[in-house]
């Protein structure tokens, strides 16, 4: 059970555990959000596995519709995100609005450009706008796995919605060719 903190006025929800909180707390957060004078954002990353039907309704009830970020990390089941996307689209969100976004971790040890592109394209195929997040070492022992500079260029192309959604057959690969 997450540690429930006091609710303060704001429009950018940074809590990645909000959906795991008790229903009364989640509903109180949404009541506060409905009183804001700007588009709400969930940039902390919503947990697709915790998404419940009443939460989908709360998200769809925000006007204007919020920007939402989910996360697709190594070990996460694709089907969990696929189900979340399907439920949000059924509730009235659209792929064209680019409000449904997903952080996709890339460049971690043993990752490849092909595998990373596959995960990013998977997220596009179900209605999410993927936002590539380049893995960074957190401990000195991980420094040997620091992604080489080519990963930074690849990541930049997958972190800009205008490029991601350009009318191209694919996204340009790490060396710049169009796929």
Coordinates of N, CA and C in Angstrom, one line a residue:
X1 N 0.9 -1.2 0.0 CA 0.0 0.0 0.0 C 0.9 1.2 0.0
X2 N 0.7 2.1 -0.9 CA 1.5 3.4 -1.0 C 1.2 4.3 0.2
X3 N 2.2 5.1 0.4 CA 2.1 6.1 1.5 C 1.3 7.3 0.9
X4 N 0.1 7.5 1.5 CA -0.8 8.5 1.0 C -0.4 9.9 1.6
X5 N -0.1 10.8 0.7 CA 0.3 12.2 1.2 C -0.8 13.1 1.0
X6 N -0.7 14.3 1.7 CA -1.8 15.3 1.5 C -1.8 15.8 0.1
X7 N -3.0 16.2 -0.3 CA -3.2 16.7 -1.7 C -3.0 18.2 -1.7
X8 N -2.3 18.7 -2.7 CA -2.0 20.1 -2.9 C -2.4 20.5 -4.3
X9 N -2.9 21.7 -4.4 CA -3.3 22.2 -5.8 C -2.1 22.0 -6.7
X10 N -2.5 21.7 -7.9 CA -1.5 21.6 -9.0 C -2.1 20.9 -10.2
X11 N -1.3 20.9 -11.3 CA -1.8 20.3 -12.5 C -0.9 19.2 -13.1
X12 N 0.3 19.0 -12.5 CA 1.3 18.0 -13.0 C 1.5 17.0 -11.9
X13 N 0.9 15.8 -12.1 CA 1.0 14.7 -11.1 C 2.2 14.0 -11.4
X14 N 3.1 14.0 -10.4 CA 4.4 13.3 -10.5 C 4.4 11.9 -9.9
X15 N 3.4 11.6 -9.2 CA 3.3 10.4 -8.4 C 3.0 9.2 -9.3
X16 N 4.0 8.3 -9.4 CA 3.8 7.1 -10.3 C 3.0 6.0 -9.6
X17 N 2.7 6.2 -8.3 CA 1.9 5.2 -7.6 C 0.5 5.7 -7.4
X18 N 0.0 6.8 -8.0 CA -1.3 7.3 -7.7 C -2.4 6.2 -7.9
X19 N -2.3 5.5 -9.0 CA -3.4 4.5 -9.3 C -3.4 3.3 -8.3
X20 N -2.4 3.2 -7.5 CA -2.3 2.1 -6.5 C -2.9 2.6 -5.2
X21 N -3.2 3.9 -5.1 CA -3.7 4.4 -3.8 C -5.2 4.0 -3.6
X22 N -5.7 4.1 -2.4 CA -7.1 3.8 -2.1 C -8.0 4.7 -3.0
X23 N -9.1 4.2 -3.4 CA -10.1 4.8 -4.3 C -10.5 6.2 -3.8
X24 N -10.7 6.4 -2.5 CA -11.1 7.7 -2.0 C -10.0 8.8 -2.2
X25 N -8.8 8.4 -2.1 CA -7.7 9.3 -2.3 C -7.6 9.6 -3.8
X26 N -7.7 8.6 -4.7 CA -7.6 8.9 -6.1 C -8.7 9.8 -6.5
X27 N -9.9 9.6 -6.1 CA -11.0 10.4 -6.4 C -10.8 11.8 -5.9
X28 N -10.2 12.0 -4.7 CA -10.0 13.3 -4.2 C -8.9 14.1 -5.0
X29 N -7.9 13.3 -5.5 CA -6.9 14.0 -6.4 C -7.6 14.4 -7.7
X30 N -8.5 13.6 -8.2 CA -9.2 14.0 -9.5 C -10.1 15.2 -9.2
X31 N -10.7 15.2 -8.1 CA -11.6 16.4 -7.7 C -10.7 17.7 -7.7
X32 N -9.6 17.6 -7.1 CA -8.7 18.8 -7.1 C -8.2 19.1 -8.6
X33 N -7.9 18.1 -9.4 CA -7.5 18.4 -10.7 C -8.6 19.0 -11.6
X34 N -9.8 18.7 -11.4 CA -10.9 19.3 -12.1 C -11.0 20.8 -11.9
X35 N -10.5 21.3 -10.8 CA -10.5 22.7 -10.5 C -9.4 23.5 -11.0
X36 N -8.5 22.9 -11.8 CA -7.3 23.6 -12.3 C -7.7 24.3 -13.6
X37 N -7.0 25.4 -13.9 CA -7.3 26.2 -15.1 C -6.4 25.9 -16.2
X38 N -5.8 24.7 -16.3 CA -5.0 24.3 -17.4 C -5.0 22.8 -17.6
X39 N -4.5 22.4 -18.7 CA -4.5 20.9 -19.0 C -3.6 20.2 -17.9
X40 N -4.2 19.1 -17.4 CA -3.5 18.3 -16.4 C -2.6 17.4 -17.1
X41 N -1.5 17.1 -16.5 CA -0.5 16.1 -17.0 C -0.1 15.1 -15.9
X42 N 0.1 13.9 -16.3 CA 0.6 12.8 -15.4 C 1.9 12.4 -15.9
X43 N 2.9 13.3 -15.6 CA 4.3 13.0 -16.1 C 5.1 12.1 -15.3
X44 N 4.6 11.7 -14.1 CA 5.3 10.8 -13.2 C 5.3 9.4 -13.7
X45 N 4.3 9.1 -14.6 CA 4.2 7.8 -15.2 C 3.1 7.0 -14.4
X46 N 2.0 6.7 -15.1 CA 0.9 5.9 -14.5 C 1.3 4.4 -14.7
X47 N 0.9 3.6 -13.8 CA 1.1 2.2 -13.8 C 0.0 1.5 -14.6
X48 N 0.2 1.0 -15.8 CA -0.8 0.3 -16.6 C -1.4 -0.9 -15.8
X49 N -0.6 -1.6 -15.1 CA -1.1 -2.8 -14.4 C -2.1 -2.4 -13.3
X50 N -2.0 -1.2 -12.8 CA -2.9 -0.8 -11.7 C -4.2 -0.1 -12.2
X51 N -4.3 0.2 -13.5 CA -5.4 0.9 -14.1 C -6.7 0.2 -13.9
X52 N -7.6 0.8 -13.3 CA -9.0 0.3 -13.1 C -10.0 1.0 -13.9
X53 N -11.2 0.4 -14.1 CA -12.2 1.0 -14.9 C -12.6 2.4 -14.4
X54 N -12.8 2.5 -13.0 CA -13.2 3.8 -12.5 C -12.1 4.9 -12.8
X55 N -10.8 4.5 -12.8 CA -9.8 5.4 -13.1 C -9.8 5.9 -14.6
X56 N -10.1 4.9 -15.4 CA -10.2 5.3 -16.9 C -11.3 6.3 -17.0
X57 N -12.4 6.2 -16.3 CA -13.5 7.1 -16.3 C -13.1 8.5 -15.8
X58 N -12.3 8.5 -14.7 CA -11.8 9.7 -14.1 C -10.9 10.5 -15.1
X59 N -10.0 9.7 -15.8 CA -9.1 10.3 -16.8 C -9.9 10.9 -17.9
X60 N -10.9 10.1 -18.4 CA -11.6 10.6 -19.6 C -12.5 11.8 -19.2
X61 N -12.9 11.9 -17.9 CA -13.7 13.0 -17.5 C -13.0 14.3 -17.3
X62 N -11.7 14.3 -17.3 CA -11.0 15.6 -17.2 C -11.1 16.4 -18.5
X63 N -11.5 17.6 -18.4 CA -11.6 18.5 -19.6 C -10.7 19.7 -19.5
X64 N -9.8 20.0 -20.4 CA -9.5 19.2 -21.5 C -8.8 17.9 -21.1
X65 N -8.8 16.9 -22.0 CA -8.2 15.6 -21.7 C -6.8 15.7 -21.3
X66 N -6.3 15.0 -20.3 CA -4.9 15.1 -19.8 C -3.9 14.5 -20.7
X67 N -2.7 14.9 -20.5 CA -1.5 14.2 -21.1 C -1.1 13.1 -20.1
X68 N -1.0 11.9 -20.5 CA -0.7 10.8 -19.6 C 0.5 10.1 -20.1
X69 N 1.4 9.8 -19.1 CA 2.6 9.0 -19.4 C 2.5 7.7 -18.7
X70 N 2.7 6.6 -19.4 CA 2.8 5.3 -18.8 C 4.3 4.8 -18.9
X71 N 4.6 3.7 -18.5 CA 6.0 3.2 -18.6 C 6.0 1.8 -19.2
X72 N 7.0 1.5 -20.1 CA 7.2 0.2 -20.7 C 8.6 -0.2 -20.4
X73 N 8.9 -0.9 -19.4 CA 10.2 -1.2 -18.9 C 10.5 -2.7 -19.2
X74 N 11.8 -3.1 -19.2 CA 12.2 -4.5 -19.4 C 11.4 -5.3 -18.4
X75 N 10.8 -6.4 -18.8 CA 10.0 -7.3 -18.0 C 8.6 -6.9 -17.9
X76 N 8.1 -5.8 -18.4 CA 6.7 -5.4 -18.4 C 6.0 -6.2 -19.5
X77 N 4.9 -6.7 -19.2 CA 4.1 -7.4 -20.3 C 3.5 -6.5 -21.3
X78 N 3.7 -6.7 -22.5 CA 3.2 -5.9 -23.6 C 1.6 -5.8 -23.5
X79 N 1.0 -7.0 -23.1 CA -0.4 -7.1 -23.1 C -1.0 -6.1 -22.0
X80 N -0.3 -5.8 -21.0 CA -0.8 -4.9 -20.0 C -0.9 -3.5 -20.6
X81 N 0.0 -3.1 -21.3 CA -0.1 -1.8 -22.0 C -1.1 -1.8 -23.1
X82 N -1.2 -2.9 -23.8 CA -2.1 -3.0 -24.9 C -3.6 -2.9 -24.3
X83 N -3.8 -3.5 -23.2 CA -5.1 -3.5 -22.5 C -5.4 -2.0 -22.1
X84 N -4.4 -1.4 -21.4 CA -4.6 0.0 -21.0 C -4.9 0.9 -22.2
X85 N -4.2 0.8 -23.2 CA -4.4 1.6 -24.4 C -5.8 1.4 -25.0
X86 N -6.2 0.1 -25.1 CA -7.5 -0.2 -25.6 C -8.7 0.4 -24.7
X87 N -8.5 0.3 -23.4 CA -9.5 0.9 -22.5 C -9.6 2.4 -22.6
X88 N -8.4 3.1 -22.8 CA -8.4 4.5 -22.9 C -9.0 5.0 -24.2
X89 N -8.7 4.2 -25.3 CA -9.2 4.6 -26.6 C -10.7 4.4 -26.6
X90 N -11.2 3.3 -25.9 CA -12.7 3.1 -25.8 C -13.4 4.2 -25.0
X91 N -12.6 4.8 -24.1 CA -13.2 5.9 -23.3 C -13.2 7.2 -24.0
X92 N -12.7 7.3 -25.2 CA -12.7 8.5 -26.0 C -11.4 9.2 -26.2
X93 N -10.3 8.7 -25.7 CA -9.0 9.2 -26.1 C -8.7 8.8 -27.5
X94 N -7.9 9.6 -28.2 CA -7.5 9.3 -29.6 C -6.0 9.2 -29.7
X95 N -5.6 8.3 -30.7 CA -4.2 8.2 -31.0 C -3.7 9.5 -31.6
X96 N -4.5 10.2 -32.4 CA -4.1 11.4 -33.1 C -3.8 12.6 -32.1
X97 N -4.4 12.6 -30.9 CA -4.2 13.7 -29.9 C -2.8 13.6 -29.3
X98 N -2.2 12.4 -29.3 CA -0.9 12.2 -28.7 C -0.9 12.5 -27.2
X99 N -2.1 12.3 -26.6 CA -2.2 12.5 -25.1 C -1.8 11.3 -24.4
X100 N -1.9 10.1 -25.0 CA -1.5 8.8 -24.4 C 0.0 8.6 -24.8
X101 N 0.9 8.7 -23.8 CA 2.3 8.5 -24.1 C 2.8 7.4 -23.2
X102 N 4.0 6.9 -23.6 CA 4.6 5.9 -22.8 C 6.1 6.0 -22.8
X103 N 6.7 6.0 -21.7 CA 8.2 6.0 -21.6 C 8.6 4.6 -21.9
X104 N 9.6 4.5 -22.8 CA 10.1 3.2 -23.2 C 11.6 3.2 -22.9
X105 N 12.1 2.4 -22.0 CA 13.5 2.4 -21.6 C 14.3 1.7 -22.8
X106 N 15.4 2.4 -23.2 CA 16.2 1.8 -24.3 C 17.7 1.9 -23.8
X107 N 18.6 1.1 -24.5 CA 20.0 1.3 -24.3 C 20.5 0.6 -23.0
X108 N 19.7 -0.2 -22.4 CA 20.2 -0.8 -21.2 C 21.1 -2.0 -21.6
X109 N 21.8 -2.6 -20.6 CA 22.7 -3.7 -21.0 C 22.0 -4.8 -21.8
X110 N 22.6 -5.2 -22.9 CA 22.2 -6.2 -23.8 C 21.0 -5.8 -24.7
X111 N 20.6 -4.5 -24.6 CA 19.6 -4.0 -25.6 C 20.3 -3.8 -26.9
X112 N 19.5 -3.9 -28.0 CA 20.0 -3.6 -29.3 C 19.1 -2.5 -30.0
X113 N 19.5 -1.9 -31.0 CA 18.7 -0.9 -31.8 C 17.5 -1.6 -32.3
X114 N 17.6 -2.8 -32.8 CA 16.5 -3.5 -33.4 C 15.4 -3.8 -32.3
X115 N 15.9 -4.3 -31.2 CA 14.9 -4.6 -30.1 C 14.3 -3.3 -29.6
X116 N 15.0 -2.3 -29.4 CA 14.5 -1.0 -28.9 C 13.4 -0.5 -29.9
X117 N 13.8 -0.5 -31.2 CA 12.8 0.0 -32.2 C 11.6 -0.9 -32.2
X118 N 11.7 -2.2 -32.0 CA 10.5 -3.0 -32.0 C 9.6 -2.6 -30.8
X119 N 10.2 -2.4 -29.6 CA 9.4 -2.0 -28.5 C 8.7 -0.6 -28.8
X120 N 9.4 0.3 -29.3 CA 8.9 1.6 -29.6 C 7.7 1.5 -30.7
X121 N 7.9 0.7 -31.7 CA 6.9 0.6 -32.7 C 5.7 -0.2 -32.2
X122 N 5.9 -1.1 -31.2 CA 4.8 -1.8 -30.6 C 3.9 -0.8 -29.9
X123 N 4.5 0.1 -29.2 CA 3.7 1.2 -28.5 C 3.0 2.0 -29.5
X124 N 3.6 2.4 -30.6 CA 2.9 3.2 -31.6 C 1.7 2.4 -32.2
X125 N 1.9 1.1 -32.4 CA 0.8 0.2 -33.0 C -0.4 0.1 -32.1
X126 N -0.3 0.3 -30.8 CA -1.5 0.2 -30.0 C -2.1 1.6 -29.6
X127 N -1.5 2.7 -30.1 CA -2.1 4.0 -29.9 C -1.3 4.9 -29.0
X128 N -0.2 4.4 -28.4 CA 0.6 5.3 -27.6 C 1.6 6.1 -28.4
X129 N 2.0 7.2 -28.0 CA 3.2 8.0 -28.5 C 4.4 7.6 -27.6
X130 N 5.3 6.8 -28.2 CA 6.4 6.4 -27.3 C 7.4 7.5 -27.1
X131 N 8.0 7.6 -25.9 CA 9.0 8.5 -25.5 C 10.2 7.7 -25.0
X132 N 11.2 7.6 -25.9 CA 12.4 6.8 -25.5 C 13.2 7.4 -24.4
X133 N 13.5 6.6 -23.4 CA 14.3 7.1 -22.2 C 15.6 6.3 -22.2
X134 N 16.7 6.9 -22.4 CA 18.0 6.3 -22.4 C 18.4 5.8 -21.0
X135 N 18.7 4.5 -20.9 CA 19.2 4.0 -19.7 C 20.5 4.6 -19.3
X136 N 20.6 4.9 -18.0 CA 21.9 5.5 -17.4 C 22.3 4.6 -16.2
X137 N 23.6 4.4 -16.1 CA 24.1 3.6 -14.9 C 23.8 4.4 -13.6
X138 N 23.4 3.6 -12.6 CA 23.1 4.2 -11.3 C 24.2 3.9 -10.3
X139 N 25.1 3.0 -10.6 CA 26.1 2.6 -9.6 C 27.5 2.6 -10.4
X140 N 28.6 2.7 -9.7 CA 29.9 2.6 -10.4 C 30.1 1.3 -11.1
X141 N 29.5 0.2 -10.6 CA 29.7 -1.1 -11.3 C 29.0 -1.2 -12.6
X142 N 28.0 -0.3 -12.8 CA 27.2 -0.3 -14.0 C 27.8 0.6 -15.1
X143 N 28.8 1.4 -14.7 CA 29.4 2.3 -15.7 C 30.0 1.7 -16.9
X144 N 30.4 0.4 -16.8 CA 30.9 -0.3 -18.0 C 29.8 -0.5 -19.0
X145 N 28.6 -0.4 -18.6 CA 27.4 -0.6 -19.6 C 26.8 0.7 -20.1
X146 N 27.5 1.8 -19.9 CA 27.0 3.1 -20.4 C 26.8 3.0 -21.9
X147 N 25.6 3.4 -22.3 CA 25.3 3.3 -23.8 C 26.3 4.2 -24.6
X148 N 26.7 3.7 -25.7 CA 27.6 4.5 -26.6 C 26.8 5.7 -27.2
X149 N 27.5 6.7 -27.7 CA 26.9 7.9 -28.2 C 25.8 7.6 -29.3
X150 N 25.9 6.6 -30.0 CA 24.9 6.3 -31.0 C 23.5 6.2 -30.4
X151 N 23.4 5.7 -29.2 CA 22.1 5.6 -28.5 C 21.5 6.9 -28.3
X152 N 22.3 7.9 -28.0 CA 21.7 9.3 -27.8 C 21.0 9.8 -29.0
X153 N 21.6 9.6 -30.2 CA 21.0 10.1 -31.4 C 19.7 9.3 -31.7
X154 N 19.7 8.0 -31.4 CA 18.5 7.2 -31.6 C 17.4 7.6 -30.7
X155 N 17.8 7.9 -29.4 CA 16.8 8.3 -28.4 C 16.2 9.6 -28.8
X156 N 17.0 10.6 -29.3 CA 16.4 11.9 -29.6 C 15.3 11.8 -30.7
X157 N 15.5 10.9 -31.6 CA 14.5 10.7 -32.7 C 13.2 10.1 -32.1
X158 N 13.3 9.4 -31.0 CA 12.2 8.7 -30.5 C 11.7 9.5 -29.2
X159 N 12.0 10.7 -29.1 CA 11.5 11.5 -27.9 C 10.9 12.8 -28.5
X160 N 10.7 12.9 -29.8 CA 10.1 14.1 -30.4 C 8.8 13.6 -31.1
X161 N 7.7 13.9 -30.6 CA 6.4 13.5 -31.3 C 6.3 13.9 -32.7
X162 N 6.8 15.1 -33.1 CA 6.7 15.5 -34.5 C 7.5 14.6 -35.4
X163 N 8.6 14.0 -34.9 CA 9.3 13.1 -35.8 C 8.7 11.7 -35.7
X164 N 8.2 11.3 -34.5 CA 7.6 10.0 -34.3 C 6.4 9.8 -35.2
X165 N 5.6 10.9 -35.4 CA 4.4 10.8 -36.1 C 4.4 11.4 -37.5
X166 N 5.6 11.7 -38.0 CA 5.8 12.2 -39.3 C 5.3 11.1 -40.3
X167 N 4.8 11.5 -41.4 CA 4.3 10.6 -42.4 C 5.4 9.9 -43.2
X168 N 6.2 9.1 -42.4 CA 7.3 8.4 -43.0 C 7.0 6.9 -42.8
X169 N 7.6 6.0 -43.7 CA 7.3 4.6 -43.5 C 7.9 4.1 -42.2
X170 N 8.9 4.8 -41.6 CA 9.4 4.3 -40.4 C 10.3 5.5 -39.8
X171 N 10.9 5.2 -38.7 CA 11.8 6.2 -38.1 C 13.2 5.9 -38.6
X172 N 14.0 6.9 -38.8 CA 15.3 6.7 -39.2 C 16.1 6.0 -38.1
X173 N 17.0 5.1 -38.6 CA 17.7 4.2 -37.7 C 18.9 5.0 -37.1
X174 N 19.8 4.2 -36.3 CA 20.9 4.9 -35.6 C 21.8 5.6 -36.5
X175 N 21.9 5.2 -37.8 CA 22.9 5.9 -38.7 C 22.2 6.9 -39.6
X176 N 20.9 7.1 -39.4 CA 20.2 8.1 -40.2 C 19.4 7.6 -41.4
X177 N 19.5 6.3 -41.8 CA 18.8 5.9 -42.9 C 17.3 5.8 -42.5
X178 N 16.4 6.0 -43.5 CA 15.0 5.8 -43.3 C 14.7 4.3 -43.4
X179 N 14.0 3.8 -42.5 CA 13.6 2.3 -42.5 C 12.3 2.1 -43.2

